[in-house]
Short mmCIF file of C-alpha atoms in Angstrom, two decimals:
data_model
loop_
_atom_site.label_atom_id
_atom_site.label_comp_id
_atom_site.label_asym_id
_atom_site.label_seq_id
_atom_site.Cartn_x
_atom_site.Cartn_y
_atom_site.Cartn_z
CA MET A 1 10.52 -13.39 -0.05
CA THR A 2 13.50 -12.23 1.85
CA PHE A 3 15.00 -8.65 1.81
CA SER A 4 18.21 -7.33 3.31
CA GLU A 5 18.05 -6.04 6.92
CA PRO A 6 20.72 -3.60 8.07
CA ALA A 7 23.41 -4.58 10.59
CA GLY A 8 22.67 -3.67 14.28
CA THR A 9 19.47 -3.16 16.17
CA ALA A 10 18.22 0.20 17.07
CA GLY A 11 19.62 3.46 15.39
CA PRO A 12 18.85 6.00 12.83
CA ALA A 13 17.57 5.11 9.39
CA VAL A 14 20.32 3.95 6.85
CA GLY A 15 21.12 7.11 4.70
CA ARG A 16 18.01 8.94 6.23
CA VAL A 17 19.28 10.24 9.62
CA GLY A 18 16.45 12.13 11.25
CA THR A 19 13.79 11.50 8.81
CA GLY A 20 11.81 9.17 10.94
CA VAL A 21 12.23 6.25 8.50
CA ASN A 22 13.65 3.29 10.26
CA SER A 23 15.40 0.70 7.94
CA ASP A 24 16.27 -1.49 11.01
CA ALA A 25 12.47 -1.83 11.83
CA PRO A 26 11.26 -5.42 12.51
CA ARG A 27 8.44 -6.58 10.58
CA SER A 28 4.97 -6.14 11.87
CA PRO A 29 4.03 -8.81 14.75
CA ARG A 30 1.14 -9.97 12.59
CA PRO A 31 1.79 -13.62 11.49
CA THR A 32 3.06 -14.09 7.93
CA GLY A 33 4.63 -17.51 8.07
CA GLN A 34 7.38 -18.89 5.86
CA THR A 35 8.16 -17.09 2.73
CA GLY A 36 9.90 -18.11 -0.50
CA ARG A 37 13.29 -16.49 -1.30
CA LEU A 38 13.44 -13.61 -3.89
CA THR A 39 16.65 -12.63 -5.20
CA VAL A 40 16.91 -9.20 -6.52
CA PRO A 41 19.85 -8.01 -8.60
CA ARG A 42 22.81 -6.08 -7.19
CA THR A 43 21.15 -3.15 -5.37
CA SER A 44 19.95 -4.21 -1.94
CA VAL A 45 16.33 -3.69 -0.99
CA ARG A 46 15.94 -3.15 2.63
CA ARG A 47 12.94 -2.96 4.92
CA CYS A 48 11.93 0.52 6.43
CA ARG A 49 8.89 1.97 8.09
CA PHE A 50 7.12 5.18 8.22
CA HIS A 51 5.43 6.88 11.22
CA THR A 52 1.83 8.01 11.04
CA PRO A 53 -0.75 8.79 13.59
CA SER A 54 -2.73 5.57 12.72
CA GLY A 55 0.40 3.50 13.34
CA ARG A 56 3.53 2.29 11.46
CA LEU A 57 3.55 1.77 7.66
CA ALA A 58 5.80 -1.07 6.55
CA GLY A 59 7.99 -0.22 3.65
CA LEU A 60 10.85 -1.17 1.16
CA HIS A 61 13.73 1.04 0.30
CA ALA A 62 16.39 0.78 -2.42
CA ALA A 63 19.14 3.38 -2.24
CA PRO A 64 21.32 4.27 -5.23
CA ALA A 65 25.06 4.38 -4.90
CA PRO A 66 26.23 7.75 -3.65
CA SER A 67 28.05 8.40 -6.98
CA LEU A 68 24.73 7.87 -8.80
CA ASP A 69 22.26 9.62 -6.45
CA ARG A 70 20.35 12.18 -8.49
CA GLY A 71 18.82 13.73 -5.39
CA THR A 72 15.34 12.60 -6.19
CA SER A 73 13.09 10.28 -4.14
CA VAL A 74 10.46 8.05 -5.65
CA VAL A 75 7.40 6.84 -3.71
CA LEU A 76 5.42 3.90 -4.93
CA VAL A 77 1.93 3.34 -3.71
CA PRO A 78 0.34 -0.15 -4.12
CA GLY A 79 -3.23 -1.00 -5.19
CA LEU A 80 -6.37 -2.40 -3.71
CA LEU A 81 -5.24 -6.08 -3.47
CA GLY A 82 -1.48 -5.49 -3.58
CA SER A 83 1.45 -4.66 -1.35
CA LYS A 84 4.83 -3.08 -1.30
CA GLU A 85 6.13 -6.36 -2.66
CA ASP A 86 4.62 -5.65 -6.01
CA PHE A 87 7.60 -3.27 -6.59
CA ALA A 88 10.32 -5.55 -5.39
CA PHE A 89 11.67 -5.90 -8.96
CA LEU A 90 11.18 -2.26 -9.91
CA LEU A 91 12.86 -0.82 -6.68
CA PRO A 92 16.36 -1.90 -7.48
CA LEU A 93 16.05 -0.98 -11.10
CA LEU A 94 15.30 2.65 -10.10
CA ALA A 95 17.95 2.76 -7.59
CA GLN A 96 20.58 1.65 -10.21
CA ALA A 97 19.39 4.51 -12.25
CA GLY A 98 20.10 6.94 -9.41
CA PHE A 99 16.76 7.25 -7.73
CA ASP A 100 16.13 6.84 -4.05
CA ALA A 101 13.10 4.44 -4.26
CA TYR A 102 10.60 3.53 -1.62
CA ALA A 103 7.35 1.39 -1.62
CA TYR A 104 5.02 1.02 1.26
CA ASP A 105 1.98 -0.93 2.54
CA GLN A 106 -1.00 1.48 2.91
CA ARG A 107 -2.68 1.48 6.44
CA GLY A 108 -4.13 -1.95 7.29
CA GLN A 109 -2.54 -3.47 4.27
CA TYR A 110 -0.31 -6.64 4.72
CA GLU A 111 2.34 -5.65 7.16
CA SER A 112 1.33 -2.09 8.16
CA ASP A 113 -0.71 -1.15 11.20
CA GLY A 114 -4.25 0.05 10.56
CA PRO A 115 -7.63 0.71 12.28
CA HIS A 116 -10.27 -1.94 12.69
CA ASP A 117 -13.01 0.61 11.48
CA PRO A 118 -13.69 0.64 7.72
CA GLU A 119 -14.63 4.37 7.92
CA ALA A 120 -10.86 4.98 8.57
CA TYR A 121 -10.03 4.02 5.02
CA THR A 122 -11.28 6.90 3.05
CA VAL A 123 -9.27 8.25 0.07
CA ALA A 124 -8.58 11.45 2.03
CA ALA A 125 -7.26 9.42 4.98
CA LEU A 126 -5.00 7.38 2.86
CA ALA A 127 -3.80 10.38 1.07
CA ALA A 128 -2.99 12.09 4.33
CA ASP A 129 -0.86 9.03 5.14
CA LEU A 130 1.14 9.41 1.87
CA ASP A 131 1.66 13.20 2.61
CA LEU A 132 3.43 12.04 5.78
CA VAL A 133 5.45 9.48 3.92
CA LEU A 134 6.50 12.15 1.51
CA ASP A 135 7.87 14.13 4.55
CA GLN A 136 10.01 11.15 5.62
CA VAL A 137 11.93 10.23 2.47
CA ARG A 138 15.66 11.24 2.00
CA HIS A 139 14.88 13.95 -0.68
CA PRO A 140 11.44 15.42 0.38
CA HIS A 141 11.79 18.27 -1.77
CA ARG A 142 12.41 16.42 -4.95
CA VAL A 143 9.89 13.50 -5.16
CA GLN A 144 8.22 11.50 -7.98
CA VAL A 145 4.98 9.66 -7.07
CA LEU A 146 3.65 6.55 -8.64
CA GLY A 147 0.26 5.03 -7.63
CA ALA A 148 -0.74 1.60 -8.94
CA GLY A 149 -4.52 0.92 -9.35
CA PHE A 150 -6.38 2.38 -6.33
CA GLY A 151 -3.02 3.68 -5.25
CA GLY A 152 -3.17 6.02 -8.20
CA LEU A 153 -6.39 7.56 -6.81
CA VAL A 154 -4.71 7.98 -3.26
CA ALA A 155 -1.66 9.47 -4.94
CA ALA A 156 -3.63 11.95 -7.02
CA SER A 157 -5.42 12.98 -3.94
CA ALA A 158 -2.64 13.76 -1.85
CA THR A 159 -2.02 17.46 -0.94
CA GLY A 160 1.65 17.15 -1.56
CA VAL A 161 0.81 16.09 -5.19
CA ARG A 162 -1.90 18.60 -5.82
CA ASP A 163 -0.12 21.61 -4.46
CA GLY A 164 2.97 21.04 -6.72
CA ARG A 165 5.36 19.83 -3.93
CA VAL A 166 6.22 16.73 -5.96
CA ASP A 167 7.83 16.90 -9.45
CA GLY A 168 5.45 14.46 -11.20
CA LEU A 169 2.73 11.76 -10.95
CA THR A 170 2.45 8.48 -12.57
CA LEU A 171 -0.87 6.59 -12.57
CA LEU A 172 -0.08 2.95 -13.20
CA GLY A 173 -3.16 0.69 -14.09
CA CYS A 174 -5.41 3.49 -12.70
CA PRO A 175 -8.25 5.31 -14.52
CA ALA A 176 -9.43 8.67 -13.89
CA GLY A 177 -12.88 7.37 -12.54
CA LEU A 178 -14.94 4.36 -12.64
CA LEU A 179 -17.65 3.76 -15.19
CA PRO A 180 -21.20 3.13 -13.83
CA GLU A 181 -20.94 -0.54 -14.27
CA GLN A 182 -17.44 -0.62 -12.55
CA ARG A 183 -18.82 1.49 -9.75
CA LEU A 184 -21.77 -1.00 -9.45
CA ARG A 185 -19.30 -3.85 -9.15
CA MET A 186 -17.47 -2.05 -6.53
CA ARG A 187 -20.64 -1.79 -4.54
CA VAL A 188 -21.52 -5.45 -4.96
CA THR A 189 -17.88 -6.30 -3.80
CA ALA A 190 -18.44 -4.15 -0.65
CA GLY A 191 -21.69 -6.15 -0.03
CA ALA A 192 -19.84 -9.34 -0.57
CA VAL A 193 -17.16 -8.54 1.91
CA GLN A 194 -19.71 -7.98 4.59
CA THR A 195 -21.59 -11.10 3.57
CA LEU A 196 -18.88 -13.67 2.79
CA GLY A 197 -15.99 -12.12 4.47
CA ALA A 198 -12.94 -10.40 3.13
CA VAL A 199 -10.79 -13.23 2.34
CA ARG A 200 -13.38 -15.26 0.49
CA THR A 201 -14.50 -12.21 -1.58
CA VAL A 202 -10.97 -11.36 -2.53
CA ARG A 203 -10.30 -14.96 -3.57
CA LEU A 204 -13.37 -14.65 -5.75
CA MET A 205 -12.38 -11.32 -7.08
CA LEU A 206 -8.91 -12.62 -8.16
CA ALA A 207 -10.40 -15.77 -9.61
CA HIS A 208 -12.79 -13.79 -11.86
CA ARG A 209 -10.26 -11.23 -12.60
CA GLU A 210 -7.62 -13.72 -14.01
CA ARG A 211 -10.16 -15.83 -15.97
CA PRO A 212 -10.02 -13.72 -19.36
CA ARG A 213 -6.22 -13.53 -19.88
CA SER A 214 -3.07 -15.07 -18.43
CA GLY A 215 -0.86 -11.77 -18.39
CA ASP A 216 -1.42 -10.98 -14.93
CA HIS A 217 0.14 -13.99 -13.11
CA PRO A 218 3.10 -12.73 -11.19
CA HIS A 219 6.51 -14.48 -10.95
CA PRO A 220 6.30 -17.60 -8.47
CA ALA A 221 8.65 -15.76 -6.05
CA LEU A 222 5.72 -13.48 -5.26
CA HIS A 223 3.29 -16.45 -4.74
CA ARG A 224 3.65 -16.88 -1.05
CA VAL A 225 3.46 -13.09 -0.52
CA ALA A 226 0.13 -13.04 -2.52
CA ARG A 227 -1.27 -15.70 -0.24
CA GLU A 228 0.02 -14.17 3.19
CA ARG A 229 -1.24 -10.60 2.32
CA LEU A 230 -4.64 -12.00 1.49
CA THR A 231 -5.29 -12.79 5.27
CA ALA A 232 -2.75 -10.39 6.87
CA THR A 233 -4.45 -7.25 5.42
CA ARG A 234 -7.18 -6.20 7.81
CA PRO A 235 -10.82 -6.90 6.69
CA ALA A 236 -11.55 -3.29 7.39
CA HIS A 237 -9.00 -2.24 4.82
CA TYR A 238 -10.67 -4.33 2.10
CA LEU A 239 -14.16 -3.06 3.05
CA GLY A 240 -13.21 0.52 3.45
CA VAL A 241 -11.19 0.91 0.35
CA VAL A 242 -13.94 -0.74 -1.93
CA ARG A 243 -16.45 1.51 -0.60
CA SER A 244 -14.22 4.57 -0.93
CA TRP A 245 -13.51 3.74 -4.48
CA ALA A 246 -17.09 3.19 -5.36
CA ALA A 247 -17.93 6.53 -3.98
CA ALA A 248 -15.00 8.51 -5.37
CA GLU A 249 -15.47 11.26 -7.86
CA PRO A 250 -13.57 11.12 -11.16
CA LEU A 251 -10.20 12.84 -10.93
CA ALA A 252 -10.10 16.36 -12.02
CA PRO A 253 -7.02 17.75 -13.96
CA LEU A 254 -4.23 18.08 -11.64
CA GLY A 255 -2.28 21.34 -11.01
CA GLY A 256 -3.51 24.64 -12.01
CA PRO A 257 -2.35 28.20 -12.81
CA ALA A 258 0.53 28.08 -10.23
CA VAL A 259 1.32 24.35 -10.63
CA ASP A 260 2.39 22.56 -13.74
CA LEU A 261 2.43 18.94 -12.70
CA PRO A 262 3.57 16.35 -15.27
CA VAL A 263 1.39 13.37 -15.29
CA LEU A 264 2.05 9.93 -16.98
CA VAL A 265 -0.72 7.25 -17.52
CA LEU A 266 0.90 3.91 -17.73
CA HIS A 267 -0.68 0.55 -18.36
CA GLY A 268 -0.05 -2.86 -19.70
CA THR A 269 -1.47 -4.00 -23.06
CA ARG A 270 -2.78 -7.19 -21.58
CA ASP A 271 -4.66 -5.47 -18.65
CA ALA A 272 -7.61 -7.60 -17.66
CA VAL A 273 -9.11 -5.06 -15.27
CA PHE A 274 -9.40 -1.95 -17.25
CA GLY A 275 -9.21 -1.45 -20.94
CA ALA A 276 -7.14 0.72 -23.25
CA ASP A 277 -10.12 3.02 -23.79
CA ASP A 278 -10.19 3.75 -20.05
CA TYR A 279 -6.71 4.69 -20.05
CA ALA A 280 -6.91 6.83 -23.15
CA ARG A 281 -9.87 8.73 -21.60
CA THR A 282 -7.94 9.19 -18.43
CA ALA A 283 -5.05 10.80 -20.28
CA ARG A 284 -7.37 13.17 -22.26
CA GLN A 285 -9.16 14.08 -19.06
CA LEU A 286 -5.96 14.80 -17.31
CA GLY A 287 -3.87 16.19 -20.07
CA ALA A 288 -1.40 13.51 -19.28
CA ALA A 289 1.21 11.53 -21.31
CA LEU A 290 0.01 7.93 -22.19
CA THR A 291 2.42 4.95 -22.39
CA ALA A 292 1.30 1.20 -22.96
CA VAL A 293 3.69 -1.55 -21.83
CA PRO A 294 3.67 -4.41 -24.26
CA ARG A 295 2.88 -8.10 -22.91
CA ALA A 296 2.09 -6.69 -19.54
CA GLY A 297 -1.04 -7.20 -17.52
CA HIS A 298 -2.57 -5.02 -14.94
CA SER A 299 0.56 -5.20 -12.68
CA ALA A 300 2.94 -4.02 -15.33
CA GLN A 301 5.63 -3.44 -12.87
CA VAL A 302 5.50 -7.13 -11.83
CA HIS A 303 5.50 -8.48 -15.46
CA ARG A 304 7.75 -6.14 -17.28
CA PRO A 305 9.70 -4.08 -14.71
CA GLN A 306 12.52 -3.09 -16.99
CA ALA A 307 10.00 -1.70 -19.51
CA VAL A 308 8.27 0.14 -16.84
CA ALA A 309 11.56 1.53 -15.38
CA ARG A 310 12.44 2.80 -18.94
CA ALA A 311 8.96 4.46 -19.37
CA LEU A 312 9.42 6.04 -15.94
CA GLN A 313 12.89 7.41 -16.58
CA GLY A 314 11.99 8.87 -19.93
CA PHE A 315 8.94 10.53 -18.36
CA TRP A 316 10.97 11.72 -15.35
CA SER A 317 13.74 12.98 -17.66
CA ARG A 318 11.36 15.04 -19.78
CA ALA A 319 9.77 16.46 -16.72
CA ALA A 320 13.20 17.53 -15.36
CA GLY A 321 13.93 19.24 -18.77
CA GLY A 322 15.59 16.40 -20.56
CA ASN A 323 18.54 15.60 -18.34
CA ALA A 324 19.38 11.85 -19.17
CA CYS A 325 19.09 9.17 -16.53
CA PRO A 326 21.48 6.32 -16.36
CA ALA A 327 20.46 3.32 -18.48
CA VAL A 328 18.38 0.58 -17.17
CA PRO A 329 20.59 -2.46 -16.56
CA HIS A 330 20.90 -5.08 -19.19
CA PRO A 331 18.25 -7.95 -18.89
CA ALA A 332 20.97 -10.35 -17.65
CA ALA A 333 21.23 -8.15 -14.48
CA CYS A 334 17.53 -7.59 -13.86
CA PRO A 335 15.35 -10.14 -15.65
CA ASP A 336 12.04 -9.61 -17.20
CA LEU A 337 9.35 -11.60 -15.19
CA THR A 338 7.64 -12.70 -18.36
CA ARG A 339 10.49 -15.25 -18.50
CA SER A 340 10.63 -18.44 -16.56
CA ALA A 341 12.22 -18.63 -13.03
CA THR A 342 15.14 -20.62 -14.48
CA ALA A 343 15.84 -18.24 -17.42
CA SER A 344 15.53 -15.20 -15.27
CA GLY A 345 17.78 -16.34 -12.50
CA LEU A 346 14.96 -15.78 -9.86
CA SER A 347 14.22 -18.38 -7.25
CA GLY A 348 10.93 -18.92 -5.65
CA PRO A 349 8.33 -21.55 -4.96
CA GLY A 350 5.68 -22.85 -7.34
CA GLN A 351 5.63 -22.58 -11.20
CA PRO A 352 5.47 -19.44 -13.55
CA GLY A 353 1.94 -18.41 -13.63
CA ALA A 354 0.86 -20.49 -10.62
CA ALA A 355 -0.18 -17.48 -8.41
CA ARG A 356 -2.87 -14.95 -8.88
CA GLY A 357 -1.79 -11.54 -9.57
CA PRO A 358 -2.61 -8.50 -7.58
CA ALA A 359 -5.53 -6.61 -8.60
CA ALA A 360 -6.23 -2.84 -8.86
#
């Protein structure tokens, strides 16, 4: 998978002078090997990085044209077995609709730096990283945050989200809390990571997760990335995050008397990780809006990026008082990943459905 690199070497971030986000940053020196080419439509997706005390966080950034810029940044947080590339098809859609869109690898995930101690991967520590990311985007005072899977728990725990500094929160494929049997599975997974090793455990998790339904297979252009991040992500990240999720308390209603935070619970109808009842319960507990994306699996932003973009724009428009967003581009401009590579105009190795999809 290839993304645009800005011209030149050192220098300030493109469009973000003085923010501390470097779009001309090289990739992490950790080995990744050859990657397949991913062609994203029109809007350029560039690499960037965010600075935190635990190291640099690798990111992707899609900036809107100046004439479309709505003055709002969007920060996308990946899940347990994912990475920033899970948003590669969604980022340009959001930019074309006028939003300054970012996705990043959490600490120790894929191309981001991270400690070797599993205890450094608590929900609180990851949420503190997100707070620092929010400080470094182009529009830090007007931000929408989306967390996918475990990334939703991280997003909902960030101080910048809970104190009303952001304009809204979307939980994508993220329940408010784990049921007892789900919590037990997380504890068993943590034990397997210690016994079998992180890579073998994650492969078993993906194989088991994919068996019930076929909706969670990503586009083949993401195949190599899915393989690379499996071994590039630090084992401490896997172990620490699984332990943290197993021990996490259910999310409490966000906001308060002084904070009116709009929340959207978004999920695919073919989700093989959590069920529709989990998401309905989450919406009730949080007083959130609930939207289901037809014909999408757990990673709805991979399978149906246009439908997800439309749902997000509708939610953000309502949260902003009904100001209309620019329309999502026609399917010919940004294809749906449920189609074949040939029909969609995307190029990548393998065949549709050949790769395992990212988990929570």
